Amino acid sequence: MDLYEHQARELLDHGGVLVPRAEVVDSPEAARAAAERLGGRVVIKAQVKTGGRGKVGGVKRAEDPAAAELTARRILGMDIKGHTVHRVMVAEPVEVERELYLGFTLDRAAGRFLAIASAEGGMEIEEVAAHRPEAVARIAIDPAEGVTEAKADEIAAAGHLPPETAGTIRRLWTVLTTHDALLVEVNPLVVTRNGAIVALDAKVTLDDNARFRQPPWDGSADGTEARADDPDPTRESLEARAAAAGLGYVKLDGQVGVIGNGAGLVMSTLDVVAGCGARPADFLDIGGGASAQVMADGLSLVLDDPDVRSVLVNVFGGITACDAVADGIVRALDTVTLTKPLVVRLDGNNAARGRAILGQLAHPLVHQADTMDGAAARAAELAA
């Protein structure tokens, strides 16, 4: 689960990492009031789960409370890479002397964590690593040992960070381990003009498999409900519903709902939809042995997404027989009023029987296609 910046900031603050004073608001008037409390001059930052906000105007300085209100009015409601801005963070400005990069991430292949440090912060670390790999240090962390004082000094030296960042390095590691995070990234980590080490921006990804141990970051103890204060409740509630139903679902930012059986087939379908000039609205894998009920649950979920304009079901029958998929579609349409076009491509085990079932349904919004390319093109056309 990716956290919004203000949530990540809260974790760092509780972990002893210096962060600017800030408030999260959802209206221009509240932004003005927050700026008044924070001293007048502030930075207004869009709260969305994507990078590159500054490049598109999602991060702006405001010189006084009136400017803060005007700036928040411009940023609220913006679309940033498919994410609508529902809230902004109003933060006190920091006088920056130097920008650094520091992060911890899970190295799955090696079965350990990796510290990444660079004296060139404020830029996308992928760009720095691609063009100047020597500027990015990668230091393996033994999970059993953790980040000791000596290891923190090693990380700082390898990344050419000031020695005084060692304490912040250890505190960030504590944040990662305490909250079962897969990623803790601070970019930029800055040295202020008075010598303080401050985290200006942070990204944190929590391990979904450990949600039961992290009730503060969920609306319920079992982690199946969306946070009540989440600025993007639709995304969180759909993913929570999918988790409760045992479906492999990820909400994306397009308009074509995608359902398939098997992660590889679904990924391929996403690519084909994108190749047709449309954007997928989700990744939904009903699994290799899905029943009609699973198909019905998945279709109902995708149809409830307000961003979806058309749905593409792409199934290659194996363990999951195509007639069972067709039965699931019919069952779903018994309880859900279909108001969006549904394109179905069935191939493999019992495909002819499945197509016949859908043909007998004779629903005006249900379309069938013989190939994946044809189905994706039709779904893209219908979503346009």
PDB file of N, CA, C and O in Angstrom, residues 344-376:
ATOM      1  N   VAL A 344     -16.279  -9.319 -24.775  1.00  0.00           N
ATOM      2  CA  VAL A 344     -15.830 -10.610 -24.254  1.00  0.00           C
ATOM      3  C   VAL A 344     -15.107 -11.372 -25.347  1.00  0.00           C
ATOM      4  O   VAL A 344     -15.627 -11.540 -26.462  1.00  0.00           O
ATOM      5  N   ARG A 345     -13.909 -11.850 -25.016  1.00  0.00           N
ATOM      6  CA  ARG A 345     -13.174 -12.744 -25.902  1.00  0.00           C
ATOM      7  C   ARG A 345     -12.934 -14.046 -25.158  1.00  0.00           C
ATOM      8  O   ARG A 345     -12.298 -14.066 -24.095  1.00  0.00           O
ATOM      9  N   LEU A 346     -13.484 -15.138 -25.657  1.00  0.00           N
ATOM     10  CA  LEU A 346     -13.334 -16.450 -25.061  1.00  0.00           C
ATOM     11  C   LEU A 346     -12.602 -17.361 -26.031  1.00  0.00           C
ATOM     12  O   LEU A 346     -12.941 -17.429 -27.216  1.00  0.00           O
ATOM     13  N   ASP A 347     -11.606 -18.074 -25.518  1.00  0.00           N
ATOM     14  CA  ASP A 347     -10.864 -19.012 -26.355  1.00  0.00           C
ATOM     15  C   ASP A 347     -10.419 -20.166 -25.464  1.00  0.00           C
ATOM     16  O   ASP A 347     -10.249 -20.005 -24.258  1.00  0.00           O
ATOM     17  N   GLY A 348     -10.237 -21.342 -26.046  1.00  0.00           N
ATOM     18  CA  GLY A 348      -9.769 -22.477 -25.267  1.00  0.00           C
ATOM     19  C   GLY A 348     -10.899 -23.382 -24.823  1.00  0.00           C
ATOM     20  O   GLY A 348     -11.902 -23.563 -25.537  1.00  0.00           O
ATOM     21  N   ASN A 349     -10.760 -23.955 -23.645  1.00  0.00           N
ATOM     22  CA  ASN A 349     -11.668 -24.960 -23.114  1.00  0.00           C
ATOM     23  C   ASN A 349     -13.121 -24.476 -23.080  1.00  0.00           C
ATOM     24  O   ASN A 349     -13.442 -23.505 -22.409  1.00  0.00           O
ATOM     25  N   ASN A 350     -13.993 -25.183 -23.813  1.00  0.00           N
ATOM     26  CA  ASN A 350     -15.428 -24.894 -23.857  1.00  0.00           C
ATOM     27  C   ASN A 350     -15.742 -23.488 -24.372  1.00  0.00           C
ATOM     28  O   ASN A 350     -16.752 -22.889 -23.995  1.00  0.00           O
ATOM     29  N   ALA A 351     -14.877 -22.965 -25.258  1.00  0.00           N
ATOM     30  CA  ALA A 351     -15.092 -21.616 -25.768  1.00  0.00           C
ATOM     31  C   ALA A 351     -16.389 -21.523 -26.574  1.00  0.00           C
ATOM     32  O   ALA A 351     -17.151 -20.554 -26.430  1.00  0.00           O
ATOM     33  N   ALA A 352     -16.651 -22.517 -27.427  1.00  0.00           N
ATOM     34  CA  ALA A 352     -17.861 -22.467 -28.252  1.00  0.00           C
ATOM     35  C   ALA A 352     -19.108 -22.451 -27.383  1.00  0.00           C
ATOM     36  O   ALA A 352     -20.071 -21.713 -27.665  1.00  0.00           O
ATOM     37  N   ARG A 353     -19.095 -23.260 -26.314  1.00  0.00           N
ATOM     38  CA  ARG A 353     -20.252 -23.286 -25.418  1.00  0.00           C
ATOM     39  C   ARG A 353     -20.416 -21.945 -24.708  1.00  0.00           C
ATOM     40  O   ARG A 353     -21.522 -21.436 -24.531  1.00  0.00           O
ATOM     41  N   GLY A 354     -19.303 -21.344 -24.302  1.00  0.00           N
ATOM     42  CA  GLY A 354     -19.370 -20.044 -23.639  1.00  0.00           C
ATOM     43  C   GLY A 354     -19.910 -18.969 -24.562  1.00  0.00           C
ATOM     44  O   GLY A 354     -20.743 -18.145 -24.156  1.00  0.00           O
ATOM     45  N   ARG A 355     -19.446 -18.981 -25.815  1.00  0.00           N
ATOM     46  CA  ARG A 355     -19.938 -17.989 -26.764  1.00  0.00           C
ATOM     47  C   ARG A 355     -21.432 -18.169 -27.013  1.00  0.00           C
ATOM     48  O   ARG A 355     -22.177 -17.196 -27.177  1.00  0.00           O
ATOM     49  N   ALA A 356     -21.873 -19.423 -27.039  1.00  0.00           N
ATOM     50  CA  ALA A 356     -23.297 -19.684 -27.255  1.00  0.00           C
ATOM     51  C   ALA A 356     -24.138 -19.146 -26.107  1.00  0.00           C
ATOM     52  O   ALA A 356     -25.230 -18.593 -26.312  1.00  0.00           O
ATOM     53  N   ILE A 357     -23.640 -19.303 -24.887  1.00  0.00           N
ATOM     54  CA  ILE A 357     -24.367 -18.796 -23.719  1.00  0.00           C
ATOM     55  C   ILE A 357     -24.537 -17.284 -23.826  1.00  0.00           C
ATOM     56  O   ILE A 357     -25.624 -16.741 -23.581  1.00  0.00           O
ATOM     57  N   LEU A 358     -23.465 -16.589 -24.200  1.00  0.00           N
ATOM     58  CA  LEU A 358     -23.555 -15.138 -24.328  1.00  0.00           C
ATOM     59  C   LEU A 358     -24.413 -14.746 -25.524  1.00  0.00           C
ATOM     60  O   LEU A 358     -25.110 -13.723 -25.488  1.00  0.00           O
ATOM     61  N   GLY A 359     -24.377 -15.561 -26.579  1.00  0.00           N
ATOM     62  CA  GLY A 359     -25.225 -15.280 -27.727  1.00  0.00           C
ATOM     63  C   GLY A 359     -26.698 -15.384 -27.375  1.00  0.00           C
ATOM     64  O   GLY A 359     -27.512 -14.562 -27.817  1.00  0.00           O
ATOM     65  N   GLN A 360     -27.044 -16.378 -26.568  1.00  0.00           N
ATOM     66  CA  GLN A 360     -28.436 -16.541 -26.135  1.00  0.00           C
ATOM     67  C   GLN A 360     -28.874 -15.406 -25.219  1.00  0.00           C
ATOM     68  O   GLN A 360     -30.053 -15.056 -25.174  1.00  0.00           O
ATOM     69  N   LEU A 361     -27.908 -14.813 -24.493  1.00  0.00           N
ATOM     70  CA  LEU A 361     -28.228 -13.690 -23.616  1.00  0.00           C
ATOM     71  C   LEU A 361     -28.765 -12.519 -24.434  1.00  0.00           C
ATOM     72  O   LEU A 361     -29.699 -11.819 -24.006  1.00  0.00           O
ATOM     73  N   ALA A 362     -28.162 -12.299 -25.590  1.00  0.00           N
ATOM     74  CA  ALA A 362     -28.623 -11.266 -26.532  1.00  0.00           C
ATOM     75  C   ALA A 362     -28.747  -9.896 -25.880  1.00  0.00           C
ATOM     76  O   ALA A 362     -29.714  -9.157 -26.130  1.00  0.00           O
ATOM     77  N   HIS A 363     -27.787  -9.559 -25.056  1.00  0.00           N
ATOM     78  CA  HIS A 363     -27.802  -8.246 -24.396  1.00  0.00           C
ATOM     79  C   HIS A 363     -27.208  -7.204 -25.351  1.00  0.00           C
ATOM     80  O   HIS A 363     -26.153  -7.431 -25.934  1.00  0.00           O
ATOM     81  N   PRO A 364     -27.859  -6.060 -25.523  1.00  0.00           N
ATOM     82  CA  PRO A 364     -27.372  -5.078 -26.506  1.00  0.00           C
ATOM     83  C   PRO A 364     -26.011  -4.475 -26.172  1.00  0.00           C
ATOM     84  O   PRO A 364     -25.343  -3.952 -27.066  1.00  0.00           O
ATOM     85  N   LEU A 365     -25.597  -4.542 -24.910  1.00  0.00           N
ATOM     86  CA  LEU A 365     -24.309  -3.964 -24.525  1.00  0.00           C
ATOM     87  C   LEU A 365     -23.203  -5.006 -24.420  1.00  0.00           C
ATOM     88  O   LEU A 365     -22.066  -4.664 -24.088  1.00  0.00           O
ATOM     89  N   VAL A 366     -23.508  -6.271 -24.700  1.00  0.00           N
ATOM     90  CA  VAL A 366     -22.499  -7.330 -24.643  1.00  0.00           C
ATOM     91  C   VAL A 366     -22.032  -7.632 -26.061  1.00  0.00           C
ATOM     92  O   VAL A 366     -22.811  -7.993 -26.928  1.00  0.00           O
ATOM     93  N   HIS A 367     -20.734  -7.459 -26.279  1.00  0.00           N
ATOM     94  CA  HIS A 367     -20.135  -7.685 -27.595  1.00  0.00           C
ATOM     95  C   HIS A 367     -19.119  -8.831 -27.477  1.00  0.00           C
ATOM     96  O   HIS A 367     -18.439  -8.966 -26.466  1.00  0.00           O
ATOM     97  N   GLN A 368     -19.025  -9.642 -28.509  1.00  0.00           N
ATOM     98  CA  GLN A 368     -18.043 -10.716 -28.530  1.00  0.00           C
ATOM     99  C   GLN A 368     -17.019 -10.478 -29.635  1.00  0.00           C
ATOM    100  O   GLN A 368     -17.322  -9.879 -30.663  1.00  0.00           O
ATOM    101  N   ALA A 369     -15.796 -10.941 -29.369  1.00  0.00           N
ATOM    102  CA  ALA A 369     -14.713 -10.807 -30.338  1.00  0.00           C
ATOM    103  C   ALA A 369     -13.944 -12.117 -30.384  1.00  0.00           C
ATOM    104  O   ALA A 369     -13.849 -12.830 -29.381  1.00  0.00           O
ATOM    105  N   ASP A 370     -13.374 -12.413 -31.551  1.00  0.00           N
ATOM    106  CA  ASP A 370     -12.672 -13.681 -31.727  1.00  0.00           C
ATOM    107  C   ASP A 370     -11.215 -13.628 -31.280  1.00  0.00           C
ATOM    108  O   ASP A 370     -10.640 -14.655 -30.933  1.00  0.00           O
ATOM    109  N   THR A 371     -10.613 -12.459 -31.310  1.00  0.00           N
ATOM    110  CA  THR A 371      -9.190 -12.342 -30.981  1.00  0.00           C
ATOM    111  C   THR A 371      -8.982 -11.306 -29.886  1.00  0.00           C
ATOM    112  O   THR A 371      -9.829 -10.424 -29.662  1.00  0.00           O
ATOM    113  N   MET A 372      -7.820 -11.390 -29.221  1.00  0.00           N
ATOM    114  CA  MET A 372      -7.498 -10.414 -28.189  1.00  0.00           C
ATOM    115  C   MET A 372      -7.336  -9.026 -28.796  1.00  0.00           C
ATOM    116  O   MET A 372      -7.814  -8.035 -28.241  1.00  0.00           O
ATOM    117  N   ASP A 373      -6.659  -8.947 -29.953  1.00  0.00           N
ATOM    118  CA  ASP A 373      -6.471  -7.655 -30.587  1.00  0.00           C
ATOM    119  C   ASP A 373      -7.808  -7.025 -30.973  1.00  0.00           C
ATOM    120  O   ASP A 373      -8.028  -5.834 -30.767  1.00  0.00           O
ATOM    121  N   GLY A 374      -8.696  -7.851 -31.529  1.00  0.00           N
ATOM    122  CA  GLY A 374     -10.002  -7.338 -31.912  1.00  0.00           C
ATOM    123  C   GLY A 374     -10.820  -6.901 -30.731  1.00  0.00           C
ATOM    124  O   GLY A 374     -11.501  -5.860 -30.777  1.00  0.00           O
ATOM    125  N   ALA A 375     -10.755  -7.672 -29.648  1.00  0.00           N
ATOM    126  CA  ALA A 375     -11.507  -7.315 -28.448  1.00  0.00           C
ATOM    127  C   ALA A 375     -10.986  -6.015 -27.837  1.00  0.00           C
ATOM    128  O   ALA A 375     -11.773  -5.156 -27.424  1.00  0.00           O
ATOM    129  N   ALA A 376      -9.661  -5.874 -27.785  1.00  0.00           N
ATOM    130  CA  ALA A 376      -9.080  -4.660 -27.204  1.00  0.00           C
ATOM    131  C   ALA A 376      -9.422  -3.441 -28.045  1.00  0.00           C
ATOM    132  O   ALA A 376      -9.742  -2.366 -27.508  1.00  0.00           O
TER     133      ALA A 376
END
